[in-house]
Structure formats: structure tokens, C-alpha cells
C-alpha atoms as an extended CHARMM CRD file, in Angstrom:
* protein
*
       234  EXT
         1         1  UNK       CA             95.3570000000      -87.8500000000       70.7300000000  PROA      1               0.0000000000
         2         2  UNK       CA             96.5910000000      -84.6790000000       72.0550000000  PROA      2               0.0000000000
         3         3  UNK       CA             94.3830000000      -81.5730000000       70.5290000000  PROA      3               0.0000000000
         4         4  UNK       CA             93.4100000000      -77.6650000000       70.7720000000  PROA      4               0.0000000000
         5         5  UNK       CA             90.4870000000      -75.9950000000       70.7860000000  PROA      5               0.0000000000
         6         6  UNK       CA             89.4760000000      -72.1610000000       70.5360000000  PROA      6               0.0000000000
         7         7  UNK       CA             86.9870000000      -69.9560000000       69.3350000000  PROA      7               0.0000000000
         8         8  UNK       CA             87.4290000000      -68.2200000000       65.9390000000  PROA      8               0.0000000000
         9         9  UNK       CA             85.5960000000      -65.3600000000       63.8980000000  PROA      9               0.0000000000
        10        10  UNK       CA             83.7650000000      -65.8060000000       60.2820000000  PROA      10              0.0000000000
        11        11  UNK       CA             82.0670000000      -64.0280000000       58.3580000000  PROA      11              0.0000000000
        12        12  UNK       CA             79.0310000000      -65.1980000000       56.2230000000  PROA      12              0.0000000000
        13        13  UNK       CA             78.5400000000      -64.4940000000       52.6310000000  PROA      13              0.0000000000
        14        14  UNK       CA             75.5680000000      -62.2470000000       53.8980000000  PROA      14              0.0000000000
        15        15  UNK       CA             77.5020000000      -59.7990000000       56.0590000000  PROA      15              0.0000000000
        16        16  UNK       CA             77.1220000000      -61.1590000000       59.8490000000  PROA      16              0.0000000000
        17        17  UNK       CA             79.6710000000      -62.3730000000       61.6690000000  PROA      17              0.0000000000
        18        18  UNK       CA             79.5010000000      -65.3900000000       63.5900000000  PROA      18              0.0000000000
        19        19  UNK       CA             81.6500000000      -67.5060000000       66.2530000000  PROA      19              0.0000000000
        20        20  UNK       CA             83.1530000000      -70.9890000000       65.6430000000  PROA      20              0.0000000000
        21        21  UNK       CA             84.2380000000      -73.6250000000       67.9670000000  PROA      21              0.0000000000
        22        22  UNK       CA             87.4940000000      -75.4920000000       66.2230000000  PROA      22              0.0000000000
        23        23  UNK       CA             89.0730000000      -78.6040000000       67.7050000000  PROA      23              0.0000000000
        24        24  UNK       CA             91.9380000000      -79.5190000000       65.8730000000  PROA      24              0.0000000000
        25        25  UNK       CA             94.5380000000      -82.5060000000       66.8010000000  PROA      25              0.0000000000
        26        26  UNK       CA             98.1460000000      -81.6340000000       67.2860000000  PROA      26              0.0000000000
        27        27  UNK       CA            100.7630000000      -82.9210000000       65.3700000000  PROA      27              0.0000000000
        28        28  UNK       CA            100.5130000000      -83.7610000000       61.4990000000  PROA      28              0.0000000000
        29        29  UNK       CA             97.6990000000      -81.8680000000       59.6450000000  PROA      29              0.0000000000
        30        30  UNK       CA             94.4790000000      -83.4790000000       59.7620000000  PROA      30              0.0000000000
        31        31  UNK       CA             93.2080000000      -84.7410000000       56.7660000000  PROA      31              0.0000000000
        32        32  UNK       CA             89.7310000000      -84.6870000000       57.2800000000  PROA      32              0.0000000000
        33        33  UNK       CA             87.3830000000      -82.2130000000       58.4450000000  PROA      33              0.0000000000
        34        34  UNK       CA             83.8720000000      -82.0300000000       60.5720000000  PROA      34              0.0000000000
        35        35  UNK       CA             81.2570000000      -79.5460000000       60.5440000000  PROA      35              0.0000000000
        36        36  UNK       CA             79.4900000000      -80.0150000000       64.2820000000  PROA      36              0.0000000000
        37        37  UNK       CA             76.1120000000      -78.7040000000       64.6250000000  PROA      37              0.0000000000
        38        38  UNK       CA             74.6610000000      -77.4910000000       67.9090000000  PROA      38              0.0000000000
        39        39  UNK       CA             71.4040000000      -78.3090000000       69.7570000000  PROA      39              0.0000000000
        40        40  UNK       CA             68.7320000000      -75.5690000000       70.3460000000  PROA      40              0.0000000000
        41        41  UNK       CA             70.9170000000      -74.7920000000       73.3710000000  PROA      41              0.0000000000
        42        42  UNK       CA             73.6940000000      -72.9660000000       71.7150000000  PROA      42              0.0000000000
        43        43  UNK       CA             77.4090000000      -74.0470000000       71.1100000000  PROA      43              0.0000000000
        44        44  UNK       CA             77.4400000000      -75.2700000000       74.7810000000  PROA      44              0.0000000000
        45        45  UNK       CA             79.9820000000      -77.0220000000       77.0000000000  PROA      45              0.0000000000
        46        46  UNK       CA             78.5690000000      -80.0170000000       75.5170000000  PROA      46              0.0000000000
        47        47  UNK       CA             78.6150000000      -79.5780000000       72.3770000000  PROA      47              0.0000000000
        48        48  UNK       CA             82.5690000000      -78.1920000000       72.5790000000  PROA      48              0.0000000000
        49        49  UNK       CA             83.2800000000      -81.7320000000       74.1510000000  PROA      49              0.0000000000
        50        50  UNK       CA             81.2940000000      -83.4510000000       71.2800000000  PROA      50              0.0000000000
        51        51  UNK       CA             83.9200000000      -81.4150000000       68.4470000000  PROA      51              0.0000000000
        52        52  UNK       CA             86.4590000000      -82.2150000000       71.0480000000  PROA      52              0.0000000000
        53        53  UNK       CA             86.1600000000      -85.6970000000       70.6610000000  PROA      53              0.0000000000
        54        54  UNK       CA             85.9320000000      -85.5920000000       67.1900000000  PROA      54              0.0000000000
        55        55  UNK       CA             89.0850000000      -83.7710000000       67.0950000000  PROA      55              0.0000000000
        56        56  UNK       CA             90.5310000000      -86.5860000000       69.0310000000  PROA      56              0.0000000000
        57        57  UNK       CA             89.5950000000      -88.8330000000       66.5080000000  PROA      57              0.0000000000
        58        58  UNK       CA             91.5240000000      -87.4030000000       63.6620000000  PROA      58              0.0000000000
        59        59  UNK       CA             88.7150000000      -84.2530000000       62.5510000000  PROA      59              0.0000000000
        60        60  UNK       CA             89.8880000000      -80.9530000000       62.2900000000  PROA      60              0.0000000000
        61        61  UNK       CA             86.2780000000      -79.9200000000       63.2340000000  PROA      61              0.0000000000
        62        62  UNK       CA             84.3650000000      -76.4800000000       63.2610000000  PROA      62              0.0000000000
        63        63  UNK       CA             80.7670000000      -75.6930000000       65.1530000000  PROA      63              0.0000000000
        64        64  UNK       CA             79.6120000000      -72.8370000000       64.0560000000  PROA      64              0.0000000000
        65        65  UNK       CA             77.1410000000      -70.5680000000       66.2170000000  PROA      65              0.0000000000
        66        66  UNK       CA             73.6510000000      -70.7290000000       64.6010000000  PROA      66              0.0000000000
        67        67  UNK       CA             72.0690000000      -67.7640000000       66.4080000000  PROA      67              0.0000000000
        68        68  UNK       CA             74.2670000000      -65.3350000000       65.9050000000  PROA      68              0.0000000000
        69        69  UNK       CA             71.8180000000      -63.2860000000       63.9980000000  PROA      69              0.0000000000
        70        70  UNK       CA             69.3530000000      -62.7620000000       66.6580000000  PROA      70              0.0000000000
        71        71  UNK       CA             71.2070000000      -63.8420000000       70.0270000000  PROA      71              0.0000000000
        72        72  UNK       CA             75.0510000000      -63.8090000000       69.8300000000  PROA      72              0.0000000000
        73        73  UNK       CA             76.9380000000      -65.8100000000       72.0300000000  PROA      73              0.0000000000
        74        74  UNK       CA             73.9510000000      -67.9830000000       72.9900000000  PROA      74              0.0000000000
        75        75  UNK       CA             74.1320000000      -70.2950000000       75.7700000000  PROA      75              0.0000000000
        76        76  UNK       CA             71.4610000000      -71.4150000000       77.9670000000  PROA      76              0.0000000000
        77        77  UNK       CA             70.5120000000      -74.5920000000       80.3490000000  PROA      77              0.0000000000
        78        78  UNK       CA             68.7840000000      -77.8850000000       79.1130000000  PROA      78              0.0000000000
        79        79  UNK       CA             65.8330000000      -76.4200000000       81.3500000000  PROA      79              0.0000000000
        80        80  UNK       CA             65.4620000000      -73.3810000000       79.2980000000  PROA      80              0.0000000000
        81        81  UNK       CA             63.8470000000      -74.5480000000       76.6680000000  PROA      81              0.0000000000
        82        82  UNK       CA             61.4170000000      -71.4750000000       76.0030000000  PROA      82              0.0000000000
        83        83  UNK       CA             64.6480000000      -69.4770000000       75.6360000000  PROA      83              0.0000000000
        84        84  UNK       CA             65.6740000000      -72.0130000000       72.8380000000  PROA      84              0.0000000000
        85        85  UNK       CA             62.8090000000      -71.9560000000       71.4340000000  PROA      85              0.0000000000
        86        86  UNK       CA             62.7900000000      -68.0230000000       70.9320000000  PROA      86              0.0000000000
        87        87  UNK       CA             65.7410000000      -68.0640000000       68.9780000000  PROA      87              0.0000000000
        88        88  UNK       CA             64.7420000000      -71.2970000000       67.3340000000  PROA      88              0.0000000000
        89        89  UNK       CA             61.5230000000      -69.5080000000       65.5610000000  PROA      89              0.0000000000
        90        90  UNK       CA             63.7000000000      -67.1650000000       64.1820000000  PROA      90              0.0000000000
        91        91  UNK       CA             66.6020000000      -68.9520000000       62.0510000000  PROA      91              0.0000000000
        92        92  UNK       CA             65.6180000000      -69.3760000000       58.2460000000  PROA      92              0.0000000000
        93        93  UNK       CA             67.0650000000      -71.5780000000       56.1070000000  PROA      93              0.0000000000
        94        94  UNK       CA             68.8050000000      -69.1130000000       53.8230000000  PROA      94              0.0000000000
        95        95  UNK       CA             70.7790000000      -67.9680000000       57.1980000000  PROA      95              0.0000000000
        96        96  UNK       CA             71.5980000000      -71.8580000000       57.6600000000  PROA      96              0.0000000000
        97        97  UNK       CA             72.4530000000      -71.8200000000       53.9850000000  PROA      97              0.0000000000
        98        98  UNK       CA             74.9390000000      -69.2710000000       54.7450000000  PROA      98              0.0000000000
        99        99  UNK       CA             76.1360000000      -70.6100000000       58.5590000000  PROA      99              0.0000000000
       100       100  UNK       CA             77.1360000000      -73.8520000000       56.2530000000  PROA      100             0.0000000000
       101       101  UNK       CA             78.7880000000      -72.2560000000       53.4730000000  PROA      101             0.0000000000
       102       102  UNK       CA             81.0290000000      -69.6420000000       56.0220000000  PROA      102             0.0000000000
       103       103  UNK       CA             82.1520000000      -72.9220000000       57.9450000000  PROA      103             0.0000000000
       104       104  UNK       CA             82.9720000000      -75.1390000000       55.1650000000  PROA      104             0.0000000000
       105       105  UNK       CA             84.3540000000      -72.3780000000       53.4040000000  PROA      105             0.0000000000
       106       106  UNK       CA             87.0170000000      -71.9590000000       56.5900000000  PROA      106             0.0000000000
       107       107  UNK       CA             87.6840000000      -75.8520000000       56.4120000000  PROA      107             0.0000000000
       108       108  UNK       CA             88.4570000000      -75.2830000000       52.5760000000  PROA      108             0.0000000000
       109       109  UNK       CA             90.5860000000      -72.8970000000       53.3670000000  PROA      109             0.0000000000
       110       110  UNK       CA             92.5270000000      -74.9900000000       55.9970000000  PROA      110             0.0000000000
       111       111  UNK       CA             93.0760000000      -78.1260000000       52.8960000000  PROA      111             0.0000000000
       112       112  UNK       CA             90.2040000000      -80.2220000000       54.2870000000  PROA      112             0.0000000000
       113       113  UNK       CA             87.2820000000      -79.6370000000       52.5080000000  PROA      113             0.0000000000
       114       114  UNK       CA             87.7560000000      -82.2600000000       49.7790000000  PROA      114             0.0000000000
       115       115  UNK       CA             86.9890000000      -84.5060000000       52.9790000000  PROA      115             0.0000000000
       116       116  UNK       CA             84.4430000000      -83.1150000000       54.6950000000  PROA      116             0.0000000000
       117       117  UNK       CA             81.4760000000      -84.4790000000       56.2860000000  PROA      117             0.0000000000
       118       118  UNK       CA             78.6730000000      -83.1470000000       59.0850000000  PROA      118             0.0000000000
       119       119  UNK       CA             76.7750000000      -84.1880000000       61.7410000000  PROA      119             0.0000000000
       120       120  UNK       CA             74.4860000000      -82.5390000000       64.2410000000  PROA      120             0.0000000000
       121       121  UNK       CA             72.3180000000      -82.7850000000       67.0920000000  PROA      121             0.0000000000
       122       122  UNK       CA             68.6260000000      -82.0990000000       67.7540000000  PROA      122             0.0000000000
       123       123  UNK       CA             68.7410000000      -78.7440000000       65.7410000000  PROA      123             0.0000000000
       124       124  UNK       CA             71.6980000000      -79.8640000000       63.9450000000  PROA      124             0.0000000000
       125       125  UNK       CA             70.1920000000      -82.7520000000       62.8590000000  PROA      125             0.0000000000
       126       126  UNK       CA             68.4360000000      -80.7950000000       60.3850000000  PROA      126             0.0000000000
       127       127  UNK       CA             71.4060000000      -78.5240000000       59.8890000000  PROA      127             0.0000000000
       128       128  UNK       CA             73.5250000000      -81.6320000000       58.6940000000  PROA      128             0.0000000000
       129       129  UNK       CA             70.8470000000      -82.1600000000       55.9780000000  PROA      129             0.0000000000
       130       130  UNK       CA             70.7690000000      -78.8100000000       55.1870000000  PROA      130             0.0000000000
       131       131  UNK       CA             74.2580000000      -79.0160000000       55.1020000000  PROA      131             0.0000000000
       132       132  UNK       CA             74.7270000000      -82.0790000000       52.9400000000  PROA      132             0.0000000000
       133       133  UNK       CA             72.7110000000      -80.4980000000       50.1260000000  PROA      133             0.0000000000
       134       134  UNK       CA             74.5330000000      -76.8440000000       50.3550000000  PROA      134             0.0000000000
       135       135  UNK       CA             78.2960000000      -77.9550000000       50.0480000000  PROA      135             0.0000000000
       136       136  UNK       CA             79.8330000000      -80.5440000000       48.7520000000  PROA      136             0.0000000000
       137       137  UNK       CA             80.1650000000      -83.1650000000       51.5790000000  PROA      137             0.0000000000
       138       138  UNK       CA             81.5240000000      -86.7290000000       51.6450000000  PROA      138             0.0000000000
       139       139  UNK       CA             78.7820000000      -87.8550000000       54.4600000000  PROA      139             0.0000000000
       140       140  UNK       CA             76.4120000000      -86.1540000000       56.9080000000  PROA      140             0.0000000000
       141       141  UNK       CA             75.0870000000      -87.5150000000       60.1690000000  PROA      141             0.0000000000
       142       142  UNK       CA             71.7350000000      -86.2660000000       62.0660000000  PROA      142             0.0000000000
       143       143  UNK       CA             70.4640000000      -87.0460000000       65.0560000000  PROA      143             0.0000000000
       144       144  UNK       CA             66.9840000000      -86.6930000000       65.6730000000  PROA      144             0.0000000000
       145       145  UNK       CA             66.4820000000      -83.6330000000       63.9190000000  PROA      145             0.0000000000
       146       146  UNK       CA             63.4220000000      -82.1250000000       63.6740000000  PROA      146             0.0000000000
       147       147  UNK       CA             61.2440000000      -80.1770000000       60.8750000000  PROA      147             0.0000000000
       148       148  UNK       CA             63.2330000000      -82.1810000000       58.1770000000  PROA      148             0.0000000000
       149       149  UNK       CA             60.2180000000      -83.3240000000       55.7130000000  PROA      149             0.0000000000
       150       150  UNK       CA             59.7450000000      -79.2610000000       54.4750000000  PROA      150             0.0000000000
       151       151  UNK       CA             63.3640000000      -79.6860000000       53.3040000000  PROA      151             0.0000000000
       152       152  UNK       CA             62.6750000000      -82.5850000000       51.4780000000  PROA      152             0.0000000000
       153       153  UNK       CA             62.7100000000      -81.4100000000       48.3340000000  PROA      153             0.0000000000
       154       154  UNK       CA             66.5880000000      -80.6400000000       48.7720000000  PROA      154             0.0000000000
       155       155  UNK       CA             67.4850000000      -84.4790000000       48.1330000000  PROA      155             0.0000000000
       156       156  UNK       CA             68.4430000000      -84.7290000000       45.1360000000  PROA      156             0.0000000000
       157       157  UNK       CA             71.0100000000      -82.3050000000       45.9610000000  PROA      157             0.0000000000
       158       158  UNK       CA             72.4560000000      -84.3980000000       48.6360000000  PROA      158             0.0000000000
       159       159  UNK       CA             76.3440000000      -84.4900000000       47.8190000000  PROA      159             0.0000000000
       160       160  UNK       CA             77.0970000000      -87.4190000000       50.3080000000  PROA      160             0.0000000000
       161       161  UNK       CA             75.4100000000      -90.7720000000       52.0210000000  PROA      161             0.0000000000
       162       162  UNK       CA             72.9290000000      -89.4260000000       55.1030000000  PROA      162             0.0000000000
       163       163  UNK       CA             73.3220000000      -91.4470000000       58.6330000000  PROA      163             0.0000000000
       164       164  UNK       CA             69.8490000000      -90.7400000000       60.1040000000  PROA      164             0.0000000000
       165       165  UNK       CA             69.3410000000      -91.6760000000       64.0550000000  PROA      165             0.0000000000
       166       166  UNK       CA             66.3520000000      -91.4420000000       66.1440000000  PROA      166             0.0000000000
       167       167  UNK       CA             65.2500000000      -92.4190000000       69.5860000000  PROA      167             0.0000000000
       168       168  UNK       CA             62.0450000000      -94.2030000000       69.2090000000  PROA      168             0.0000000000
       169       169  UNK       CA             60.1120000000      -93.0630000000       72.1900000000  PROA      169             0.0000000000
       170       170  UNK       CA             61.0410000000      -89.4930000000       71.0190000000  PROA      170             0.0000000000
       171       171  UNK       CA             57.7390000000      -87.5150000000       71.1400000000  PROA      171             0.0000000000
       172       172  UNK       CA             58.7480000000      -84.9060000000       68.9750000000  PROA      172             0.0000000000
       173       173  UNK       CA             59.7380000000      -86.5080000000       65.9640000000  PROA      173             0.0000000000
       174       174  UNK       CA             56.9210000000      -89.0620000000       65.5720000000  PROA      174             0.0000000000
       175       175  UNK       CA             57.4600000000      -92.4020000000       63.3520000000  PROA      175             0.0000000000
       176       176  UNK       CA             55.4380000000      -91.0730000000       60.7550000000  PROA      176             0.0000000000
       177       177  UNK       CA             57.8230000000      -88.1230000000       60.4220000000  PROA      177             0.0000000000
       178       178  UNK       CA             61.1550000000      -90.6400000000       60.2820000000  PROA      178             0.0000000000
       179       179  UNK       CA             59.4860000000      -92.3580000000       57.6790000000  PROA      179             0.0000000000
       180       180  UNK       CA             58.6240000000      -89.2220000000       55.1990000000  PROA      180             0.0000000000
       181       181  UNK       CA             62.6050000000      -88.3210000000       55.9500000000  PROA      181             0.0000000000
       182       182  UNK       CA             63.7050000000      -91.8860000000       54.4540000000  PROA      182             0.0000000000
       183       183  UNK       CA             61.0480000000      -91.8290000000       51.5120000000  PROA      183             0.0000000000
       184       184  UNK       CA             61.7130000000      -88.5560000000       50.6470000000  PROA      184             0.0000000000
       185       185  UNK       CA             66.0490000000      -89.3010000000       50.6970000000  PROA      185             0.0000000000
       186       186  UNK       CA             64.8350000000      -92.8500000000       49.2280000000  PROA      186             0.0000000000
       187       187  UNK       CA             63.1160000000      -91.7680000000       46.5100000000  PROA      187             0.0000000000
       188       188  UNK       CA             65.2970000000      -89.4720000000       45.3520000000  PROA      188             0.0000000000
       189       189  UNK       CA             67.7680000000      -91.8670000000       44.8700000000  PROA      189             0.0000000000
       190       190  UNK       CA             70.1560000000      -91.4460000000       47.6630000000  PROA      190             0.0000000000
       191       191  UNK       CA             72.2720000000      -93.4360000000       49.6750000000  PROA      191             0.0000000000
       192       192  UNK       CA             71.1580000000      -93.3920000000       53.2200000000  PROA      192             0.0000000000
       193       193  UNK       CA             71.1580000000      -95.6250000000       57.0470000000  PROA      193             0.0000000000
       194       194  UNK       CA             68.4160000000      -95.3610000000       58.9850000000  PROA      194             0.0000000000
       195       195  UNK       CA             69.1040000000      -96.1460000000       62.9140000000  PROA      195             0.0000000000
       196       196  UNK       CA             66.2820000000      -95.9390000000       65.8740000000  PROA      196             0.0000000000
       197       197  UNK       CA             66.9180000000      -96.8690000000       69.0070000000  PROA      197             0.0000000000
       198       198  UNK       CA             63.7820000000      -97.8700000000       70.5620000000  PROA      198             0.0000000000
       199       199  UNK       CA             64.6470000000      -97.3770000000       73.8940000000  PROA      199             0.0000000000
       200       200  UNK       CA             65.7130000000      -93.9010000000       73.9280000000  PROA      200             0.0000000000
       201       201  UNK       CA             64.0940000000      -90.4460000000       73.9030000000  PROA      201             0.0000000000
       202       202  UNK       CA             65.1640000000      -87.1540000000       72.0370000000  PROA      202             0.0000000000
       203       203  UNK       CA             68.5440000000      -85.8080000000       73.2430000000  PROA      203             0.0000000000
       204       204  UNK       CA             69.6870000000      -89.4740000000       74.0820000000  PROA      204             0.0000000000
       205       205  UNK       CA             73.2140000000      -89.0970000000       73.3120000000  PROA      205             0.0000000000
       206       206  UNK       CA             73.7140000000      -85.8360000000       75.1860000000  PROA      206             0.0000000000
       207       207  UNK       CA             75.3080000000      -86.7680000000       78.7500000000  PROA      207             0.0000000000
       208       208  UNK       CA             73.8480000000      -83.1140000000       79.9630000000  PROA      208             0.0000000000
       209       209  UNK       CA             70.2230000000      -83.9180000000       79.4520000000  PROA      209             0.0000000000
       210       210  UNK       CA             67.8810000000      -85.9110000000       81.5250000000  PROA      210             0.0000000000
       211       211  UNK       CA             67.1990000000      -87.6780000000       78.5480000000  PROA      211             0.0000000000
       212       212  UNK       CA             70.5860000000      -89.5870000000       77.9290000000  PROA      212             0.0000000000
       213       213  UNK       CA             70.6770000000      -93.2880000000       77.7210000000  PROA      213             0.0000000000
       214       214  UNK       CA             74.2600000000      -94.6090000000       77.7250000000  PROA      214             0.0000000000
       215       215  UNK       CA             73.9870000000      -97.6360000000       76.0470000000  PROA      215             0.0000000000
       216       216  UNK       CA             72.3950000000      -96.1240000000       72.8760000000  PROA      216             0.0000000000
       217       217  UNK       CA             74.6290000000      -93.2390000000       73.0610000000  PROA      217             0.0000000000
       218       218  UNK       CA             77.6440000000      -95.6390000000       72.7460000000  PROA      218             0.0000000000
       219       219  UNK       CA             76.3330000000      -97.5450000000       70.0780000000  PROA      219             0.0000000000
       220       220  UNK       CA             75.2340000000      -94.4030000000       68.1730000000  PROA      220             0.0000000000
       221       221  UNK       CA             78.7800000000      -93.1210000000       68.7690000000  PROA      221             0.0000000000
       222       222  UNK       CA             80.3300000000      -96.2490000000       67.7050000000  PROA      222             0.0000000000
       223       223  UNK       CA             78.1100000000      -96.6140000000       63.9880000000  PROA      223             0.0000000000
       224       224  UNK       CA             78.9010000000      -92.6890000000       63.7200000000  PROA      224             0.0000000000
       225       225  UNK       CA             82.5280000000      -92.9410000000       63.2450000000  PROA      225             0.0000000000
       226       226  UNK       CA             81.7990000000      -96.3050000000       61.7360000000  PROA      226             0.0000000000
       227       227  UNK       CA             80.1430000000      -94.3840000000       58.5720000000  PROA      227             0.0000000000
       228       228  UNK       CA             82.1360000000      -91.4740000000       58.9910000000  PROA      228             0.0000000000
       229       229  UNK       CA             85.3310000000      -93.9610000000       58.2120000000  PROA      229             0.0000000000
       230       230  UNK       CA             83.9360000000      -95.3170000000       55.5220000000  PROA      230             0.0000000000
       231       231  UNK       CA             83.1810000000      -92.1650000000       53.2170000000  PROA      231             0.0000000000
       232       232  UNK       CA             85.4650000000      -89.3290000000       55.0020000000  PROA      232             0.0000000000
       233       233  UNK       CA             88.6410000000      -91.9330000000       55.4490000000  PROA      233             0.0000000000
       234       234  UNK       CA             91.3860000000      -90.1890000000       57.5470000000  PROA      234             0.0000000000
């Protein structure tokens, strides 16, 4: 599927403007839409690619810059992680709150948002959650993200199913913390699938990092769109 991609401008409900990258397919309008979340790394080649493909499979889909707040434009190398991290300390969740609500509100604006679902990466991961219990979302997807058990006591707002996926030799997001994510979702009722894939680290699905193993990126890839077809149908 042929698409396009460009950056466009928003602006939050609390004042700051932020970049977006949109992939959209060409030809009929898309009847679905995708909120992407980056990495600590920024809205990166990589992450274009990722929206990319999901605008090859049908999603008119929007990643919205995180930092834009403290560091607009952000950008830097898989090796740069202090430079992430700097940026990382200072996003709160009302500014995510906000991030979520400018991008969905661009996808509601395009006739998509009544089929909407997320998913993110590393970072994202816990923007997706974030995400799923800020707008009203048909599905969210996270992979491996971090810090999610403070949020916790968002579940019950949780507008859609949850696709959790973690590597399990990932260092930073220990078994016991997986497990508090699924109680937590669990207990408040909500419909979730919990994947690890015991052979791979954080960052496995991102072709960029040292970290990537291929065969659990494909099969992460593969159940992704699986769930995403089943509650965000094109």
C-alpha cells in the first residue's frame, strides 16, 4: 500500500505546541486510526518507519512528540541514553494527559477516532496505557513500558482491551513489575493479553538497537496487528 507521511503542528489543550509524525495510506480514506508512541529517543527515523508501516497496513496514524515541552525537536542516538534520560525525568503525566488528548483530538477531527487504538514503545509503552485510560480507545498496545504500576490506579478507566509485551531477560522491567501491571489491569476487571518473550531484552523489536531479536520482533509484530484487527477492524 502506497502512503504519505509528513510532519504536522498541534496544539495541546495547555497552550504548547507540539510536532506530529502522520502516515496516512493513499487512496480511499482510512477508516481506522493509530496513535504511535515514541521511545525515550524521540520521534526518530525509527519510530517514523514503525507509523509508516502502520500506515501501510490500513492506519491513518499520528506520533506525537513527547518532549516538546522541555526539548523540541528531540532526536538523539540509541547510545545517548543520559540525554534521554534528561528529558525523560521531566515529562509528567498531566503533559502526557494532554500529548494524548491533542493527538486523538486531530484523528477525531480527520473521522477516525470512533476507531482508534495505541501502541508504543519503551516510553510509549506507558504512554499507550496512559493513553487507553485518557480517550476513548478501541485497543492499546505497550511494549515493555516502564514505571506503569504508579498508574495503576487508572484501570478502571481503561476504554479498550490492553496488549502488554515484554522481553523476559529485560533488566529494567523486572517480572515482579509485569506481574503488578496484569493484577492491577486484572483486578480491575479489564480485558487484557499478556506476551513475554523470554528470549529477548528491552528494545527487542527496534531494528536500530543492539538489543533487537528478529524472531520475537516478528512474532510481536504479527500478534500486534492480530489484536489490533480484532477490536480496531479496518
Amino acid at each position: 500500500m502506497n502512503i504519505s507521511a509528513d510532519w504536522i503542528d498541534l496544539t495541546a489543550d495547555d497552550g504548547t505546541a507540539l510536532r506530529a509524525w502522520v502516515a496516512r495510506p493513499e487512496g480511499p480514506s482510512p477508516s481506522r486510526g493509530l496513535l504511535v508512541f515514541q521511545e525515550a529517543f524521540g520521534v526518530n527515523a525509527h519510530i517514523r518507519d514503525v507509523t509508516e508501516r502502520f500506515a501501510r497496513a490500513g492506519f491513518l496514524a499520528i506520533s506525537p512528540e513527547l518532549f516538546h515541552r522541555t526539548a523540541p525537536g528531540f532526536d538523539c542516538r540509541y547510545d545517548e541514553f543520559p540525554s534521554a534520560m534528561a528529558q525523560l525525568q521531566k515529562i509528567t503525566v498531566d503533559g502526557l494527559d494532554a500529548d494524548v488528548r491533542a493527538a486523538f483530538g486531530w484523528l477525531d477531527r480527520e473521522g477516525v477516532a470512533a476507531n482508534t487504538a495505541a501502541v508504543g514503545y519503551c516510553l510509549g509503552g506507558r504512554v499507550s496505557f496512559v493513553a487507553n485510560s485518557a480517550v476513548p480507545l478501541r485497543a492499546a498496545v505497550s511494549y515493555y513500558g516502564g514505571n506503569i504500576p504508579p498508574l495503576l490506579g487508572r484501570s478502571p478507566r481503561l476504554s479498550g482491551p490492553m496488549l502488554f509485551v515484554w522481553g523476559g531477560l529485560d533488566h529494567h522491567i523486572p517480572e515482579e513489575q509485569r506481574d503488578a501491571v496484569v493484577k492491577g489491569v486484572g483486578d480491575a476487571g479489564k480485558t487484557f493479553v499478556n506476551a513475554v518473550f523470554s528470549n529477548a531484552d528491552h528494545g527487542f523489536f527496534c531494528d536500530a538497537r543492539p538489543s533487537y531479536q528478529p524472531e520475537a520482533a516478528s512474532q510481536a509484530w504479527s500478534l500486534t496487528h492480530a489484536f489490533l484487527d480484532t477490536y480496531c477492524p479496518r
